[in-house]
mmCIF file of N, CA and C in Angstrom:
data_model
loop_
_atom_site.group_PDB
_atom_site.id
_atom_site.type_symbol
_atom_site.label_atom_id
_atom_site.label_comp_id
_atom_site.label_asym_id
_atom_site.label_seq_id
_atom_site.Cartn_x
_atom_site.Cartn_y
_atom_site.Cartn_z
ATOM 1 N N UNK W 195 -73.373 27.304 -48.270
ATOM 2 C CA UNK W 195 -74.744 26.672 -48.621
ATOM 3 C C UNK W 195 -75.431 27.629 -49.494
ATOM 4 N N UNK W 196 -75.767 28.842 -49.168
ATOM 5 C CA UNK W 196 -76.471 30.121 -49.898
ATOM 6 C C UNK W 196 -75.384 30.963 -50.500
ATOM 7 N N UNK W 197 -75.403 31.286 -51.759
ATOM 8 C CA UNK W 197 -74.566 31.941 -52.682
ATOM 9 C C UNK W 197 -75.610 32.901 -53.418
ATOM 10 N N UNK W 198 -74.965 33.961 -53.644
ATOM 11 C CA UNK W 198 -75.325 35.483 -54.555
ATOM 12 C C UNK W 198 -74.674 35.355 -55.585
ATOM 13 N N UNK W 199 -75.087 35.203 -56.720
ATOM 14 C CA UNK W 199 -74.478 35.132 -58.290
ATOM 15 C C UNK W 199 -74.953 36.690 -58.842
ATOM 16 N N UNK W 200 -74.131 37.802 -59.245
ATOM 17 C CA UNK W 200 -74.023 38.969 -59.785
ATOM 18 C C UNK W 200 -73.906 38.780 -60.986
ATOM 19 N N UNK W 201 -74.342 39.822 -61.929
ATOM 20 C CA UNK W 201 -73.852 40.135 -63.186
ATOM 21 C C UNK W 201 -74.412 41.623 -63.683
ATOM 22 N N UNK W 202 -73.991 41.997 -64.638
ATOM 23 C CA UNK W 202 -74.564 43.495 -65.224
ATOM 24 C C UNK W 202 -73.601 44.478 -64.964
ATOM 25 N N UNK W 203 -72.465 44.296 -64.583
ATOM 26 C CA UNK W 203 -71.436 45.320 -64.274
ATOM 27 C C UNK W 203 -70.937 45.677 -65.347
ATOM 28 N N UNK W 204 -70.173 46.979 -65.633
ATOM 29 C CA UNK W 204 -69.390 47.407 -66.874
ATOM 30 C C UNK W 204 -69.045 48.792 -66.881
ATOM 31 N N UNK W 205 -68.686 49.303 -67.891
ATOM 32 C CA UNK W 205 -68.355 50.638 -67.924
ATOM 33 C C UNK W 205 -69.218 51.518 -68.920
ATOM 34 N N UNK W 206 -69.706 52.571 -68.375
ATOM 35 C CA UNK W 206 -70.503 53.297 -69.483
ATOM 36 C C UNK W 206 -69.943 54.691 -69.241
ATOM 37 N N UNK W 207 -70.662 55.677 -70.014
ATOM 38 C CA UNK W 207 -70.872 56.911 -69.817
ATOM 39 C C UNK W 207 -71.731 57.594 -69.177
ATOM 40 N N UNK W 208 -71.582 58.847 -68.829
ATOM 41 C CA UNK W 208 -72.313 59.728 -67.563
ATOM 42 C C UNK W 208 -73.858 59.675 -68.615
ATOM 43 N N UNK W 209 -75.007 59.418 -68.051
ATOM 44 C CA UNK W 209 -76.007 59.494 -68.422
ATOM 45 C C UNK W 209 -76.949 58.153 -69.342
ATOM 46 N N UNK W 210 -75.718 57.215 -69.250
ATOM 47 C CA UNK W 210 -76.256 55.983 -69.905
ATOM 48 C C UNK W 210 -76.828 55.051 -68.473
ATOM 49 N N UNK W 211 -76.910 53.812 -68.959
ATOM 50 C CA UNK W 211 -77.608 52.965 -68.343
ATOM 51 C C UNK W 211 -77.030 51.532 -68.296
ATOM 52 N N UNK W 212 -77.299 50.794 -66.955
ATOM 53 C CA UNK W 212 -77.019 49.702 -66.833
ATOM 54 C C UNK W 212 -78.015 48.567 -66.065
ATOM 55 N N UNK W 213 -77.856 47.613 -66.254
ATOM 56 C CA UNK W 213 -78.894 46.675 -65.718
ATOM 57 C C UNK W 213 -78.193 45.870 -64.658
ATOM 58 N N UNK W 214 -78.033 45.496 -63.018
ATOM 59 C CA UNK W 214 -77.382 44.450 -62.252
ATOM 60 C C UNK W 214 -78.660 43.455 -62.149
ATOM 61 N N UNK W 215 -77.947 42.184 -62.261
ATOM 62 C CA UNK W 215 -78.965 40.892 -61.630
ATOM 63 C C UNK W 215 -78.348 39.972 -60.516
ATOM 64 N N UNK W 216 -79.141 39.630 -59.503
ATOM 65 C CA UNK W 216 -78.652 38.732 -58.551
ATOM 66 C C UNK W 216 -79.728 37.714 -58.422
ATOM 67 N N UNK W 217 -78.848 36.733 -58.218
ATOM 68 C CA UNK W 217 -79.487 35.277 -58.042
ATOM 69 C C UNK W 217 -79.198 34.313 -57.026
ATOM 70 N N UNK W 218 -80.152 34.118 -56.105
ATOM 71 C CA UNK W 218 -79.676 33.558 -54.964
ATOM 72 C C UNK W 218 -79.842 32.159 -55.004
ATOM 73 N N UNK W 219 -79.051 31.583 -54.633
ATOM 74 C CA UNK W 219 -78.826 29.874 -55.038
ATOM 75 C C UNK W 219 -78.874 29.316 -53.630
ATOM 76 N N UNK W 220 -79.384 27.925 -53.403
ATOM 77 C CA UNK W 220 -79.034 27.323 -52.257
ATOM 78 C C UNK W 220 -80.390 27.180 -51.622
ATOM 79 N N UNK W 221 -80.490 26.529 -50.469
ATOM 80 C CA UNK W 221 -81.892 26.367 -49.624
ATOM 81 C C UNK W 221 -82.065 27.598 -48.623
ATOM 82 N N UNK W 222 -83.108 28.362 -49.145
ATOM 83 C CA UNK W 222 -83.799 29.353 -48.143
ATOM 84 C C UNK W 222 -84.894 29.314 -47.698
ATOM 85 N N UNK W 223 -85.327 29.391 -46.893
ATOM 86 C CA UNK W 223 -86.330 29.352 -45.768
ATOM 87 C C UNK W 223 -87.282 30.313 -45.915
ATOM 88 N N UNK W 224 -86.690 31.644 -45.789
ATOM 89 C CA UNK W 224 -87.234 32.834 -45.225
ATOM 90 C C UNK W 224 -86.440 34.080 -46.067
ATOM 91 N N UNK W 225 -86.916 34.948 -46.458
ATOM 92 C CA UNK W 225 -85.911 36.367 -46.844
ATOM 93 C C UNK W 225 -86.548 37.448 -46.115
ATOM 94 N N UNK W 226 -85.623 37.972 -45.469
ATOM 95 C CA UNK W 226 -86.034 39.392 -44.711
ATOM 96 C C UNK W 226 -85.850 40.610 -45.453
ATOM 97 N N UNK W 227 -84.880 40.845 -46.369
ATOM 98 C CA UNK W 227 -84.480 41.728 -47.167
ATOM 99 C C UNK W 227 -83.376 41.169 -48.316
ATOM 100 N N UNK W 228 -83.521 41.949 -49.335
ATOM 101 C CA UNK W 228 -82.646 41.424 -50.462
ATOM 102 C C UNK W 228 -82.576 42.706 -51.420
ATOM 103 N N UNK W 229 -81.235 43.193 -51.888
ATOM 104 C CA UNK W 229 -81.160 44.047 -52.674
ATOM 105 C C UNK W 229 -79.764 44.314 -53.165
ATOM 106 N N UNK W 230 -79.328 45.654 -53.115
ATOM 107 C CA UNK W 230 -77.876 46.119 -53.890
ATOM 108 C C UNK W 230 -77.274 47.178 -52.733
ATOM 109 N N UNK W 231 -76.148 47.003 -52.130
ATOM 110 C CA UNK W 231 -75.311 48.066 -51.489
ATOM 111 C C UNK W 231 -73.782 48.515 -52.431
ATOM 112 N N UNK W 232 -73.282 49.380 -52.013
ATOM 113 C CA UNK W 232 -72.097 49.621 -53.027
ATOM 114 C C UNK W 232 -70.912 50.240 -52.438
ATOM 115 N N UNK W 233 -69.938 50.264 -52.649
ATOM 116 C CA UNK W 233 -68.643 50.671 -52.226
ATOM 117 C C UNK W 233 -67.889 51.358 -53.083
ATOM 118 N N UNK W 234 -67.581 52.742 -53.163
ATOM 119 C CA UNK W 234 -66.857 53.180 -53.878
ATOM 120 C C UNK W 234 -65.064 53.628 -53.273
ATOM 121 N N UNK W 235 -64.325 53.905 -53.735
ATOM 122 C CA UNK W 235 -62.766 54.280 -53.360
ATOM 123 C C UNK W 235 -62.907 54.822 -52.169
ATOM 124 N N UNK W 236 -62.060 54.596 -51.111
ATOM 125 C CA UNK W 236 -61.712 55.380 -50.020
ATOM 126 C C UNK W 236 -63.457 55.369 -49.132
ATOM 127 N N UNK W 237 -64.430 55.056 -49.610
ATOM 128 C CA UNK W 237 -65.581 55.258 -48.939
ATOM 129 C C UNK W 237 -66.198 53.785 -48.039
ATOM 130 N N UNK W 238 -67.214 53.909 -47.332
ATOM 131 C CA UNK W 238 -67.658 53.005 -46.643
ATOM 132 C C UNK W 238 -69.053 52.135 -47.783
ATOM 133 N N UNK W 239 -69.462 51.101 -47.292
ATOM 134 C CA UNK W 239 -70.312 50.508 -48.249
ATOM 135 C C UNK W 239 -71.685 51.200 -47.781
ATOM 136 N N UNK W 240 -72.454 51.214 -48.562
ATOM 137 C CA UNK W 240 -73.607 51.921 -48.342
ATOM 138 C C UNK W 240 -74.813 51.321 -49.082
ATOM 139 N N UNK W 241 -76.047 51.580 -48.607
ATOM 140 C CA UNK W 241 -77.218 51.022 -48.674
ATOM 141 C C UNK W 241 -77.432 51.490 -50.603
ATOM 142 N N UNK W 242 -77.925 51.124 -51.415
ATOM 143 C CA UNK W 242 -78.344 51.513 -52.699
ATOM 144 C C UNK W 242 -80.040 51.560 -52.640
ATOM 145 N N UNK W 243 -80.375 49.859 -52.856
ATOM 146 C CA UNK W 243 -81.567 49.910 -52.695
ATOM 147 C C UNK W 243 -81.939 48.534 -52.260
ATOM 148 N N UNK W 244 -82.849 48.283 -51.391
ATOM 149 C CA UNK W 244 -83.298 47.209 -51.092
ATOM 150 C C UNK W 244 -84.649 46.765 -50.491
ATOM 151 N N UNK W 245 -85.191 45.708 -50.917
ATOM 152 C CA UNK W 245 -86.391 45.333 -50.417
ATOM 153 C C UNK W 245 -86.332 45.075 -49.030
ATOM 154 N N UNK W 246 -87.711 45.596 -48.081
ATOM 155 C CA UNK W 246 -87.320 45.084 -47.020
ATOM 156 C C UNK W 246 -88.533 43.928 -46.737
ATOM 157 N N UNK W 247 -88.859 43.368 -45.464
ATOM 158 C CA UNK W 247 -89.342 42.272 -45.275
ATOM 159 C C UNK W 247 -90.833 42.389 -45.611
ATOM 160 N N UNK W 248 -91.291 43.785 -45.512
ATOM 161 C CA UNK W 248 -92.820 44.139 -45.737
ATOM 162 C C UNK W 248 -92.937 44.176 -47.651
ATOM 163 N N UNK W 249 -91.713 44.324 -48.302
ATOM 164 C CA UNK W 249 -92.038 44.672 -49.556
ATOM 165 C C UNK W 249 -91.672 46.034 -49.959
ATOM 166 N N UNK W 250 -91.383 46.699 -48.821
ATOM 167 C CA UNK W 250 -91.136 47.933 -49.295
ATOM 168 C C UNK W 250 -89.640 48.177 -49.725
ATOM 169 N N UNK W 251 -89.492 49.131 -50.794
ATOM 170 C CA UNK W 251 -87.908 49.595 -51.162
ATOM 171 C C UNK W 251 -87.461 50.653 -50.706
ATOM 172 N N UNK W 252 -86.490 50.507 -50.223
ATOM 173 C CA UNK W 252 -85.611 51.503 -49.251
ATOM 174 C C UNK W 252 -84.532 51.722 -50.369
ATOM 175 N N UNK W 253 -84.466 53.072 -50.979
ATOM 176 C CA UNK W 253 -83.523 53.435 -51.923
ATOM 177 C C UNK W 253 -82.609 54.577 -51.110
ATOM 178 N N UNK W 254 -81.565 54.737 -51.589
ATOM 179 C CA UNK W 254 -80.620 55.766 -51.183
ATOM 180 C C UNK W 254 -80.798 57.072 -51.853
ATOM 181 N N UNK W 255 -80.903 58.188 -50.929
ATOM 182 C CA UNK W 255 -81.473 59.354 -51.653
ATOM 183 C C UNK W 255 -80.976 59.735 -52.937
ATOM 184 N N UNK W 256 -79.801 59.578 -53.045
ATOM 185 C CA UNK W 256 -78.708 59.889 -54.447
ATOM 186 C C UNK W 256 -79.290 59.221 -55.358
ATOM 187 N N UNK W 257 -80.203 58.044 -55.256
ATOM 188 C CA UNK W 257 -80.617 57.265 -56.567
ATOM 189 C C UNK W 257 -81.978 57.182 -56.688
ATOM 190 N N UNK W 258 -82.385 57.991 -56.043
ATOM 191 C CA UNK W 258 -84.280 57.805 -56.048
ATOM 192 C C UNK W 258 -84.235 58.881 -57.636
ATOM 193 N N UNK W 259 -85.433 58.368 -57.975
ATOM 194 C CA UNK W 259 -86.085 58.756 -59.341
ATOM 195 C C UNK W 259 -85.023 57.828 -60.478
ATOM 196 N N UNK W 260 -83.649 57.663 -60.328
ATOM 197 C CA UNK W 260 -83.124 57.155 -61.215
ATOM 198 C C UNK W 260 -82.907 55.485 -61.416
ATOM 199 N N UNK W 261 -82.678 55.009 -60.395
ATOM 200 C CA UNK W 261 -82.662 53.858 -59.969
ATOM 201 C C UNK W 261 -84.065 53.048 -59.681
ATOM 202 N N UNK W 262 -84.356 51.800 -60.402
ATOM 203 C CA UNK W 262 -85.401 50.814 -60.017
ATOM 204 C C UNK W 262 -85.053 49.621 -59.789
ATOM 205 N N UNK W 263 -85.683 49.021 -58.652
ATOM 206 C CA UNK W 263 -85.092 47.781 -58.050
ATOM 207 C C UNK W 263 -86.493 47.075 -58.148
ATOM 208 N N UNK W 264 -86.432 45.818 -58.701
ATOM 209 C CA UNK W 264 -87.474 44.888 -59.031
ATOM 210 C C UNK W 264 -87.106 43.378 -58.351
ATOM 211 N N UNK W 265 -87.702 42.329 -58.255
ATOM 212 C CA UNK W 265 -87.888 41.171 -57.914
ATOM 213 C C UNK W 265 -88.490 39.951 -58.287
ATOM 214 N N UNK W 266 -88.194 38.885 -58.265
ATOM 215 C CA UNK W 266 -88.998 37.774 -58.759
ATOM 216 C C UNK W 266 -88.919 37.096 -57.336
ATOM 217 N N UNK W 267 -89.984 36.815 -56.496
ATOM 218 C CA UNK W 267 -89.750 35.668 -55.260
ATOM 219 C C UNK W 267 -89.820 34.406 -55.072
ATOM 220 N N UNK W 268 -90.269 34.125 -56.737
ATOM 221 C CA UNK W 268 -90.098 32.520 -56.925
ATOM 222 C C UNK W 268 -88.859 32.133 -57.262
ATOM 223 N N UNK W 269 -88.123 33.353 -57.762
ATOM 224 C CA UNK W 269 -86.913 32.620 -58.472
ATOM 225 C C UNK W 269 -85.628 33.317 -57.470
ATOM 226 N N UNK W 270 -86.189 33.925 -56.508
ATOM 227 C CA UNK W 270 -85.232 34.946 -55.636
ATOM 228 C C UNK W 270 -84.251 35.493 -56.243
ATOM 229 N N UNK W 271 -84.538 36.126 -57.205
ATOM 230 C CA UNK W 271 -83.841 37.155 -57.756
ATOM 231 C C UNK W 271 -84.159 38.645 -57.595
ATOM 232 N N UNK W 272 -83.497 39.912 -57.625
ATOM 233 C CA UNK W 272 -83.467 40.938 -57.871
ATOM 234 C C UNK W 272 -82.569 41.487 -59.111
ATOM 235 N N UNK W 273 -83.213 42.610 -59.853
ATOM 236 C CA UNK W 273 -82.747 43.453 -60.648
ATOM 237 C C UNK W 273 -82.431 44.743 -60.187
ATOM 238 N N UNK W 274 -81.292 45.327 -60.640
ATOM 239 C CA UNK W 274 -81.348 46.906 -60.416
ATOM 240 C C UNK W 274 -81.148 47.702 -61.519
ATOM 241 N N UNK W 275 -82.178 48.574 -62.177
ATOM 242 C CA UNK W 275 -81.943 49.211 -63.441
ATOM 243 C C UNK W 275 -81.443 50.446 -63.066
ATOM 244 N N UNK W 276 -80.318 50.740 -63.231
ATOM 245 C CA UNK W 276 -79.816 52.260 -63.251
ATOM 246 C C UNK W 276 -79.479 53.235 -64.521
ATOM 247 N N UNK W 277 -80.350 53.977 -64.296
ATOM 248 C CA UNK W 277 -80.442 55.392 -65.388
ATOM 249 C C UNK W 277 -80.074 56.249 -65.030
ATOM 250 N N UNK W 278 -79.366 56.967 -66.107
ATOM 251 C CA UNK W 278 -78.719 58.481 -65.790
ATOM 252 C C UNK W 278 -77.551 58.027 -64.495
ATOM 253 N N UNK W 279 -76.852 57.297 -65.256
ATOM 254 C CA UNK W 279 -75.712 57.280 -64.568
ATOM 255 C C UNK W 279 -74.896 58.559 -64.123
ATOM 256 N N UNK W 280 -74.227 58.560 -63.107
ATOM 257 C CA UNK W 280 -73.435 59.554 -62.764
ATOM 258 C C UNK W 280 -72.110 59.213 -62.505
ATOM 259 N N UNK W 281 -70.679 60.021 -62.420
ATOM 260 C CA UNK W 281 -69.658 59.694 -62.059
ATOM 261 C C UNK W 281 -69.498 58.839 -60.653
ATOM 262 N N UNK W 282 -70.109 59.755 -59.767
ATOM 263 C CA UNK W 282 -70.354 59.380 -58.391
ATOM 264 C C UNK W 282 -70.965 57.995 -58.246
ATOM 265 N N UNK W 283 -71.460 57.227 -59.126
ATOM 266 C CA UNK W 283 -72.375 56.310 -59.189
ATOM 267 C C UNK W 283 -71.301 54.904 -59.211
ATOM 268 N N UNK W 284 -69.812 55.400 -59.800
ATOM 269 C CA UNK W 284 -68.743 54.463 -59.530
ATOM 270 C C UNK W 284 -68.589 53.791 -58.437
ATOM 271 N N UNK W 285 -68.376 52.358 -58.634
ATOM 272 C CA UNK W 285 -68.304 51.474 -56.773
ATOM 273 C C UNK W 285 -68.408 50.259 -57.726
ATOM 274 N N UNK W 286 -67.979 49.413 -56.346
ATOM 275 C CA UNK W 286 -68.076 48.013 -56.699
ATOM 276 C C UNK W 286 -69.749 47.728 -55.834
ATOM 277 N N UNK W 287 -70.559 47.139 -56.781
ATOM 278 C CA UNK W 287 -72.058 47.021 -56.422
ATOM 279 C C UNK W 287 -72.152 45.697 -55.665
ATOM 280 N N UNK W 288 -72.739 45.454 -54.519
ATOM 281 C CA UNK W 288 -72.577 43.901 -54.007
ATOM 282 C C UNK W 288 -74.238 43.610 -53.542
ATOM 283 N N UNK W 289 -74.413 42.632 -54.172
ATOM 284 C CA UNK W 289 -75.854 41.881 -53.629
ATOM 285 C C UNK W 289 -75.722 41.422 -52.638
ATOM 286 N N UNK W 290 -77.202 41.888 -51.734
ATOM 287 C CA UNK W 290 -77.441 41.571 -50.097
ATOM 288 C C UNK W 290 -78.121 40.531 -49.905
ATOM 289 N N UNK W 291 -78.416 39.539 -49.210
ATOM 290 C CA UNK W 291 -79.373 38.998 -48.846
ATOM 291 C C UNK W 291 -79.476 38.845 -47.218
ATOM 292 N N UNK W 292 -80.818 38.893 -46.236
ATOM 293 C CA UNK W 292 -80.812 38.833 -45.300
ATOM 294 C C UNK W 292 -81.957 37.586 -45.126
ATOM 295 N N UNK W 293 -81.384 36.384 -44.793
ATOM 296 C CA UNK W 293 -82.244 35.044 -44.427
ATOM 297 C C UNK W 293 -82.312 34.029 -43.696
ATOM 298 N N UNK W 294 -83.174 33.443 -43.485
ATOM 299 C CA UNK W 294 -83.133 32.261 -42.614
ATOM 300 C C UNK W 294 -82.989 30.818 -43.749
ATOM 301 N N UNK W 295 -81.886 30.252 -43.633
ATOM 302 C CA UNK W 295 -82.043 28.948 -44.515
ATOM 303 C C UNK W 295 -82.621 27.836 -44.048
ATOM 304 N N UNK W 296 -82.981 27.186 -45.449
ATOM 305 C CA UNK W 296 -83.723 26.068 -45.086
ATOM 306 C C UNK W 296 -82.965 24.420 -44.579
ATOM 307 N N UNK W 297 -83.264 24.182 -43.420
ATOM 308 C CA UNK W 297 -82.450 23.098 -43.013
ATOM 309 C C UNK W 297 -81.534 23.439 -42.145
ATOM 310 N N UNK W 298 -81.174 22.277 -41.622
ATOM 311 C CA UNK W 298 -79.829 22.629 -40.758
ATOM 312 C C UNK W 298 -80.306 23.292 -39.606
ATOM 313 N N UNK W 299 -79.093 23.579 -38.610
ATOM 314 C CA UNK W 299 -79.357 24.260 -37.506
ATOM 315 C C UNK W 299 -79.186 25.960 -37.441
ATOM 316 N N UNK W 300 -78.586 26.497 -38.440
ATOM 317 C CA UNK W 300 -78.416 27.663 -38.633
ATOM 318 C C UNK W 300 -79.705 28.502 -38.586
ATOM 319 N N UNK W 301 -79.399 29.932 -37.824
ATOM 320 C CA UNK W 301 -80.233 30.960 -37.781
ATOM 321 C C UNK W 301 -80.233 32.274 -38.840
ATOM 322 N N UNK W 302 -81.030 32.961 -38.714
ATOM 323 C CA UNK W 302 -80.857 33.961 -39.666
ATOM 324 C C UNK W 302 -79.403 34.984 -39.660
ATOM 325 N N UNK W 303 -79.093 35.296 -40.868
ATOM 326 C CA UNK W 303 -77.565 35.913 -40.923
ATOM 327 C C UNK W 303 -77.817 36.546 -42.541
ATOM 328 N N UNK W 304 -76.856 37.324 -42.794
ATOM 329 C CA UNK W 304 -76.789 37.794 -44.019
ATOM 330 C C UNK W 304 -75.672 37.332 -44.842
ATOM 331 N N UNK W 305 -75.905 37.101 -46.104
ATOM 332 C CA UNK W 305 -74.998 36.701 -47.253
ATOM 333 C C UNK W 305 -74.935 37.895 -48.298
ATOM 334 N N UNK W 306 -73.666 37.883 -48.579
ATOM 335 C CA UNK W 306 -73.018 39.153 -49.534
ATOM 336 C C UNK W 306 -72.340 38.260 -50.851
ATOM 337 N N UNK W 307 -72.878 39.057 -52.098
ATOM 338 C CA UNK W 307 -72.193 38.493 -53.231
ATOM 339 C C UNK W 307 -70.801 39.175 -53.541
ATOM 340 N N UNK W 308 -70.227 38.601 -54.367
ATOM 341 C CA UNK W 308 -68.619 38.954 -54.372
ATOM 342 C C UNK W 308 -68.255 40.456 -54.854
ATOM 343 N N UNK W 309 -69.183 41.282 -55.639
ATOM 344 C CA UNK W 309 -69.382 42.220 -55.835
ATOM 345 C C UNK W 309 -68.683 42.521 -57.538
ATOM 346 N N UNK W 310 -69.715 43.640 -58.000
ATOM 347 C CA UNK W 310 -69.485 43.556 -59.547
ATOM 348 C C UNK W 310 -69.030 45.258 -59.799
ATOM 349 N N UNK W 311 -68.334 45.536 -60.688
ATOM 350 C CA UNK W 311 -67.609 46.804 -60.787
ATOM 351 C C UNK W 311 -68.707 47.574 -61.712
ATOM 352 N N UNK W 312 -68.920 48.686 -61.304
ATOM 353 C CA UNK W 312 -69.547 49.851 -62.063
ATOM 354 C C UNK W 312 -68.933 50.998 -62.184
ATOM 355 N N UNK W 313 -68.504 51.367 -63.534
ATOM 356 C CA UNK W 313 -67.752 52.573 -63.654
ATOM 357 C C UNK W 313 -68.291 53.409 -64.733
ATOM 358 N N UNK W 314 -68.579 54.608 -64.300
ATOM 359 C CA UNK W 314 -69.151 55.525 -65.221
ATOM 360 C C UNK W 314 -68.236 56.717 -65.376
ATOM 361 N N UNK W 315 -67.920 56.940 -66.536
ATOM 362 C CA UNK W 315 -66.948 57.748 -66.774
ATOM 363 C C UNK W 315 -67.636 59.201 -67.406
ATOM 364 N N UNK W 316 -66.910 60.111 -67.271
ATOM 365 C CA UNK W 316 -67.355 61.783 -67.121
ATOM 366 C C UNK W 316 -66.784 62.351 -68.798
#
């Protein structure tokens, strides 16, 4: 019922920029957190930048000062502006949503996008 639609991935060179977008669709009653995770080859999935329920943004130390997370609460969308990209940013990026759906009998759960590839060449 609730799905995440991702866009904006691609191939860039070191130092260039990309902008990722994620739009949540379906019936949403309440959002506890929304943002982006990533998973590089041979590594576990890690938090990149996520809005918490209080509106505070949690950034990974490795992206602070380079990435900027923004949101539109009325549209249930988040954007991730990625600047000064490095080869170590290469990963599949996943949109993440922690929510309570509207209607039905389901409670709070996590939703994940299908992933969008970001590749940074050196």
